[in-house]
mmCIF file of C-alpha atoms in Angstrom:
data_model
loop_
_atom_site.group_PDB
_atom_site.id
_atom_site.type_symbol
_atom_site.label_atom_id
_atom_site.label_comp_id
_atom_site.label_asym_id
_atom_site.label_seq_id
_atom_site.Cartn_x
_atom_site.Cartn_y
_atom_site.Cartn_z
ATOM 1 C CA MET C 1 3.730 -25.180 -112.854
ATOM 2 C CA THR C 2 3.976 -21.531 -111.773
ATOM 3 C CA ARG C 3 2.513 -20.416 -115.096
ATOM 4 C CA PHE C 4 -0.370 -22.847 -114.599
ATOM 5 C CA PHE C 5 -1.329 -21.407 -111.195
ATOM 6 C CA ASN C 6 -1.006 -17.878 -112.571
ATOM 7 C CA LEU C 7 -3.547 -18.810 -115.264
ATOM 8 C CA ILE C 8 -5.965 -20.139 -112.674
ATOM 9 C CA ALA C 9 -5.464 -17.134 -110.417
ATOM 10 C CA ALA C 10 -6.004 -14.771 -113.349
ATOM 11 C CA SER C 11 -9.180 -16.619 -114.368
ATOM 12 C CA LEU C 12 -10.594 -16.527 -110.861
ATOM 13 C CA LEU C 13 -9.517 -12.937 -110.218
ATOM 14 C CA THR C 14 -11.093 -11.782 -113.483
ATOM 15 C CA LEU C 15 -14.325 -13.432 -112.412
ATOM 16 C CA SER C 16 -14.461 -11.562 -109.127
ATOM 17 C CA PHE C 17 -14.470 -8.247 -111.014
ATOM 18 C CA ALA C 18 -17.076 -9.438 -113.506
ATOM 19 C CA LEU C 19 -19.765 -10.474 -111.037
ATOM 20 C CA PRO C 20 -22.769 -8.159 -111.000
ATOM 21 C CA ALA C 21 -22.660 -5.897 -107.974
ATOM 22 C CA ALA C 22 -26.365 -6.413 -107.278
ATOM 23 C CA ALA C 23 -25.750 -10.105 -106.737
ATOM 24 C CA LEU C 24 -22.915 -9.577 -104.285
ATOM 25 C CA THR C 25 -24.324 -6.868 -102.050
ATOM 26 C CA ASN C 26 -26.167 -7.818 -98.909
ATOM 27 C CA THR C 27 -29.906 -7.412 -99.144
ATOM 28 C CA GLN C 28 -31.060 -5.470 -96.095
ATOM 29 C CA GLY C 29 -28.074 -6.641 -94.045
ATOM 30 C CA ARG C 30 -28.697 -10.325 -94.814
ATOM 31 C CA ASP C 31 -25.745 -12.618 -94.186
ATOM 32 C CA HIS C 32 -25.183 -15.238 -96.875
ATOM 33 C CA LEU C 33 -23.911 -17.776 -94.313
ATOM 34 C CA THR C 34 -25.406 -18.791 -90.979
ATOM 35 C CA GLU C 35 -23.387 -18.213 -87.806
ATOM 36 C CA LEU C 36 -22.594 -21.919 -87.473
ATOM 37 C CA GLU C 37 -21.539 -22.129 -91.146
ATOM 38 C CA VAL C 38 -19.162 -19.217 -90.557
ATOM 39 C CA GLU C 39 -17.759 -21.026 -87.511
ATOM 40 C CA GLN C 40 -17.245 -24.204 -89.561
ATOM 41 C CA ILE C 41 -15.401 -22.215 -92.240
ATOM 42 C CA LYS C 42 -13.184 -20.508 -89.668
ATOM 43 C CA ASP C 43 -12.448 -23.837 -87.983
ATOM 44 C CA THR C 44 -11.608 -25.554 -91.279
ATOM 45 C CA GLN C 45 -8.189 -24.314 -92.298
ATOM 46 C CA VAL C 46 -7.282 -26.972 -94.886
ATOM 47 C CA LEU C 47 -8.298 -25.534 -98.270
ATOM 48 C CA ASP C 48 -10.026 -28.526 -99.854
ATOM 49 C CA LYS C 49 -11.943 -29.235 -96.626
ATOM 50 C CA ARG C 50 -12.922 -25.555 -96.395
ATOM 51 C CA ILE C 51 -14.245 -25.664 -99.960
ATOM 52 C CA GLY C 52 -16.254 -28.708 -98.846
ATOM 53 C CA VAL C 53 -17.881 -26.528 -96.167
ATOM 54 C CA PHE C 54 -18.799 -23.931 -98.803
ATOM 55 C CA VAL C 55 -20.270 -26.706 -100.959
ATOM 56 C CA LYS C 56 -22.298 -27.971 -97.983
ATOM 57 C CA ALA C 57 -23.610 -24.438 -97.372
ATOM 58 C CA ILE C 58 -24.724 -24.257 -101.014
ATOM 59 C CA GLU C 59 -26.328 -27.709 -100.794
ATOM 60 C CA ARG C 60 -28.326 -26.563 -97.763
ATOM 61 C CA ARG C 61 -29.755 -23.638 -99.739
ATOM 62 C CA LEU C 62 -30.511 -25.884 -102.699
ATOM 63 C CA ARG C 63 -32.317 -28.231 -100.328
ATOM 64 C CA VAL C 64 -34.525 -25.379 -99.122
ATOM 65 C CA LEU C 65 -35.168 -24.205 -102.692
ATOM 66 C CA THR C 66 -35.942 -27.615 -104.189
ATOM 67 C CA GLY C 67 -37.348 -29.331 -101.129
ATOM 68 C CA THR C 68 -35.238 -32.410 -101.869
ATOM 69 C CA THR C 69 -32.099 -33.999 -100.497
ATOM 70 C CA SER C 70 -30.152 -37.189 -100.960
ATOM 71 C CA ASP C 71 -28.994 -37.123 -97.319
ATOM 72 C CA THR C 72 -30.230 -39.713 -94.869
ATOM 73 C CA ALA C 73 -32.110 -38.644 -91.735
ATOM 74 C CA LYS C 74 -28.955 -39.396 -89.739
ATOM 75 C CA GLN C 75 -26.871 -37.142 -92.014
ATOM 76 C CA GLN C 76 -29.473 -34.363 -91.822
ATOM 77 C CA LYS C 77 -29.360 -34.509 -88.009
ATOM 78 C CA LYS C 78 -25.550 -34.366 -88.034
ATOM 79 C CA ASP C 79 -25.641 -31.408 -90.459
ATOM 80 C CA ALA C 80 -28.113 -29.575 -88.219
ATOM 81 C CA GLU C 81 -25.742 -30.031 -85.265
ATOM 82 C CA LEU C 82 -22.756 -28.744 -87.251
ATOM 83 C CA PHE C 83 -24.407 -26.040 -89.371
ATOM 84 C CA GLY C 84 -27.616 -25.158 -87.513
ATOM 85 C CA ASP C 85 -31.112 -24.870 -88.873
ATOM 86 C CA LEU C 86 -31.588 -24.706 -92.618
ATOM 87 C CA PRO C 87 -31.311 -21.153 -93.924
ATOM 88 C CA ARG C 88 -34.487 -19.207 -94.588
ATOM 89 C CA GLY C 89 -35.361 -16.658 -97.201
ATOM 90 C CA SER C 90 -37.081 -16.019 -100.475
ATOM 91 C CA HIS C 91 -35.945 -17.725 -103.650
ATOM 92 C CA GLY C 92 -34.112 -14.544 -104.594
ATOM 93 C CA GLU C 93 -32.355 -14.304 -101.235
ATOM 94 C CA LEU C 94 -31.272 -17.951 -101.253
ATOM 95 C CA ILE C 95 -29.993 -17.729 -104.840
ATOM 96 C CA GLY C 96 -28.154 -14.528 -103.891
ATOM 97 C CA ASP C 97 -26.638 -16.440 -100.959
ATOM 98 C CA ILE C 98 -25.440 -19.156 -103.339
ATOM 99 C CA ALA C 99 -23.831 -16.547 -105.614
ATOM 100 C CA LYS C 100 -22.006 -15.003 -102.654
ATOM 101 C CA ILE C 101 -20.902 -18.386 -101.290
ATOM 102 C CA LEU C 102 -19.487 -19.371 -104.696
ATOM 103 C CA ASP C 103 -17.663 -16.045 -104.850
ATOM 104 C CA GLU C 104 -16.247 -16.587 -101.361
ATOM 105 C CA ALA C 105 -15.076 -20.100 -102.278
ATOM 106 C CA ILE C 106 -13.382 -18.735 -105.403
ATOM 107 C CA THR C 107 -11.719 -16.028 -103.320
ATOM 108 C CA ASN C 108 -10.411 -18.639 -100.859
ATOM 109 C CA ILE C 109 -8.842 -20.688 -103.653
ATOM 110 C CA ASP C 110 -7.457 -17.558 -105.303
ATOM 111 C CA ASP C 111 -5.946 -16.277 -102.034
ATOM 112 C CA VAL C 112 -4.153 -19.564 -101.368
ATOM 113 C CA SER C 113 -2.863 -19.848 -104.944
ATOM 114 C CA GLN C 114 -1.545 -16.274 -104.847
ATOM 115 C CA ARG C 115 0.270 -16.838 -101.532
ATOM 116 C CA ASP C 116 1.678 -20.222 -102.529
ATOM 117 C CA GLU C 117 1.604 -20.983 -106.249
ATOM 118 C CA LYS C 118 2.716 -24.566 -105.678
ATOM 119 C CA ASN C 119 0.238 -25.384 -102.917
ATOM 120 C CA PRO C 120 -0.839 -28.977 -103.586
ATOM 121 C CA LEU C 121 -4.311 -28.337 -102.131
ATOM 122 C CA VAL C 122 -5.350 -25.854 -104.824
ATOM 123 C CA PRO C 123 -6.041 -28.428 -107.587
ATOM 124 C CA PRO C 124 -8.166 -30.752 -105.387
ATOM 125 C CA ALA C 125 -10.102 -27.771 -103.995
ATOM 126 C CA LEU C 126 -10.750 -26.432 -107.472
ATOM 127 C CA ARG C 127 -11.762 -29.878 -108.734
ATOM 128 C CA LEU C 128 -14.215 -30.250 -105.839
ATOM 129 C CA LEU C 129 -15.788 -26.873 -106.559
ATOM 130 C CA ALA C 130 -15.911 -27.624 -110.286
ATOM 131 C CA SER C 131 -17.592 -30.971 -109.698
ATOM 132 C CA GLU C 132 -20.418 -29.143 -107.946
ATOM 133 C CA ALA C 133 -20.667 -26.087 -110.207
ATOM 134 C CA THR C 134 -22.619 -27.699 -113.048
ATOM 135 C CA ARG C 135 -24.969 -29.454 -110.641
ATOM 136 C CA ILE C 136 -25.698 -26.170 -108.870
ATOM 137 C CA VAL C 137 -26.558 -24.375 -112.108
ATOM 138 C CA GLU C 138 -28.770 -27.265 -113.251
ATOM 139 C CA GLN C 139 -30.690 -27.334 -109.980
ATOM 140 C CA LEU C 140 -31.267 -23.579 -110.125
ATOM 141 C CA ARG C 141 -32.316 -23.507 -113.786
ATOM 142 C CA PRO C 142 -36.068 -24.093 -113.096
ATOM 143 C CA PHE C 143 -36.110 -21.065 -110.786
ATOM 144 C CA ARG C 144 -34.667 -18.693 -113.398
ATOM 145 C CA SER C 145 -37.964 -18.418 -115.266
ATOM 146 C CA GLN C 146 -39.620 -17.464 -111.956
ATOM 147 C CA ALA C 147 -37.220 -14.576 -111.272
ATOM 148 C CA ASN C 148 -39.245 -11.487 -110.494
ATOM 149 C CA SER C 149 -36.641 -8.819 -109.759
ATOM 150 C CA GLU C 150 -33.498 -7.390 -111.276
ATOM 151 C CA ALA C 151 -31.500 -8.501 -108.231
ATOM 152 C CA GLU C 152 -32.738 -12.075 -108.607
ATOM 153 C CA VAL C 153 -31.779 -12.143 -112.295
ATOM 154 C CA ALA C 154 -28.363 -10.698 -111.379
ATOM 155 C CA SER C 155 -27.933 -13.472 -108.791
ATOM 156 C CA PHE C 156 -28.657 -16.127 -111.424
ATOM 157 C CA GLU C 157 -26.141 -14.491 -113.752
ATOM 158 C CA ALA C 158 -23.547 -14.363 -110.969
ATOM 159 C CA VAL C 159 -24.020 -18.073 -110.175
ATOM 160 C CA THR C 160 -23.759 -18.979 -113.868
ATOM 161 C CA GLU C 161 -20.679 -16.808 -114.457
ATOM 162 C CA SER C 162 -18.991 -18.206 -111.348
ATOM 163 C CA ALA C 163 -19.718 -21.776 -112.430
ATOM 164 C CA GLU C 164 -18.356 -21.107 -115.923
ATOM 165 C CA ALA C 165 -15.167 -19.525 -114.548
ATOM 166 C CA ILE C 166 -14.690 -22.388 -112.094
ATOM 167 C CA LEU C 167 -15.079 -24.955 -114.862
ATOM 168 C CA ALA C 168 -12.724 -23.018 -117.166
ATOM 169 C CA ALA C 169 -10.071 -22.853 -114.443
ATOM 170 C CA ALA C 170 -10.523 -26.543 -113.595
ATOM 171 C CA ASN C 171 -10.137 -27.470 -117.257
ATOM 172 C CA LYS C 172 -6.656 -25.901 -117.147
ATOM 173 C CA LEU C 173 -5.579 -28.195 -114.316
ATOM 174 C CA PRO C 174 -3.181 -31.017 -115.077
ATOM 175 C CA PRO C 175 -4.614 -34.519 -114.600
ATOM 176 C CA PRO C 176 -5.061 -35.524 -110.955
ATOM 177 C CA THR C 177 -2.059 -37.170 -109.348
ATOM 178 C CA ALA C 178 -2.285 -40.751 -108.118
ATOM 179 C CA LYS C 179 -2.461 -39.397 -104.561
ATOM 180 C CA GLU C 180 -5.422 -37.123 -105.470
ATOM 181 C CA LYS C 181 -7.229 -39.984 -107.200
ATOM 182 C CA LYS C 182 -6.771 -42.230 -104.181
ATOM 183 C CA LYS C 183 -7.986 -39.521 -101.785
ATOM 184 C CA SER C 184 -10.989 -38.772 -104.015
ATOM 185 C CA HIS C 185 -11.876 -42.450 -104.197
ATOM 186 C CA LYS C 186 -11.685 -42.780 -100.388
ATOM 187 C CA SER C 187 -13.967 -39.770 -99.822
ATOM 188 C CA LYS C 188 -16.637 -41.242 -102.105
ATOM 189 C CA ASN C 189 -16.796 -44.490 -100.138
#
């Protein structure tokens, strides 16, 4: 089991060095998370729940980019109370935000797995992030052809590389335990 977590940590750590610097630097002091999103992350100490907050932050940017959501009006109101107004910015800024949020989520998983190789929350957190990674890349694909700056292209590359590394690490996970399956099933209902 220790060897397994070392493989995941190495995969995720390698990714953090490979991401293009242009995609991870703040553009004109822009924060990639809103103040309320940062508060939610700080308040959410359980790893898999924290990764859920990162996923929600990404979904909010995708909603702005695509103009679509599967959330009900009630859910949108609740999200606004918890996370604040939807983020604003150009396509390039929002895609850059997504790249940085993915990187931060990876770093959170990596930090926990390095501190506690046997932490039972690492696999579910990684599975959650992996389940979203492909969807994120697919939703951003139409915007890639519209990229009009080197920084925007670098952000797309960073998102794609992060998603690939997340999926590669998740593919190394052992099958979910019965407890994980039950918890996953409950959260979908």
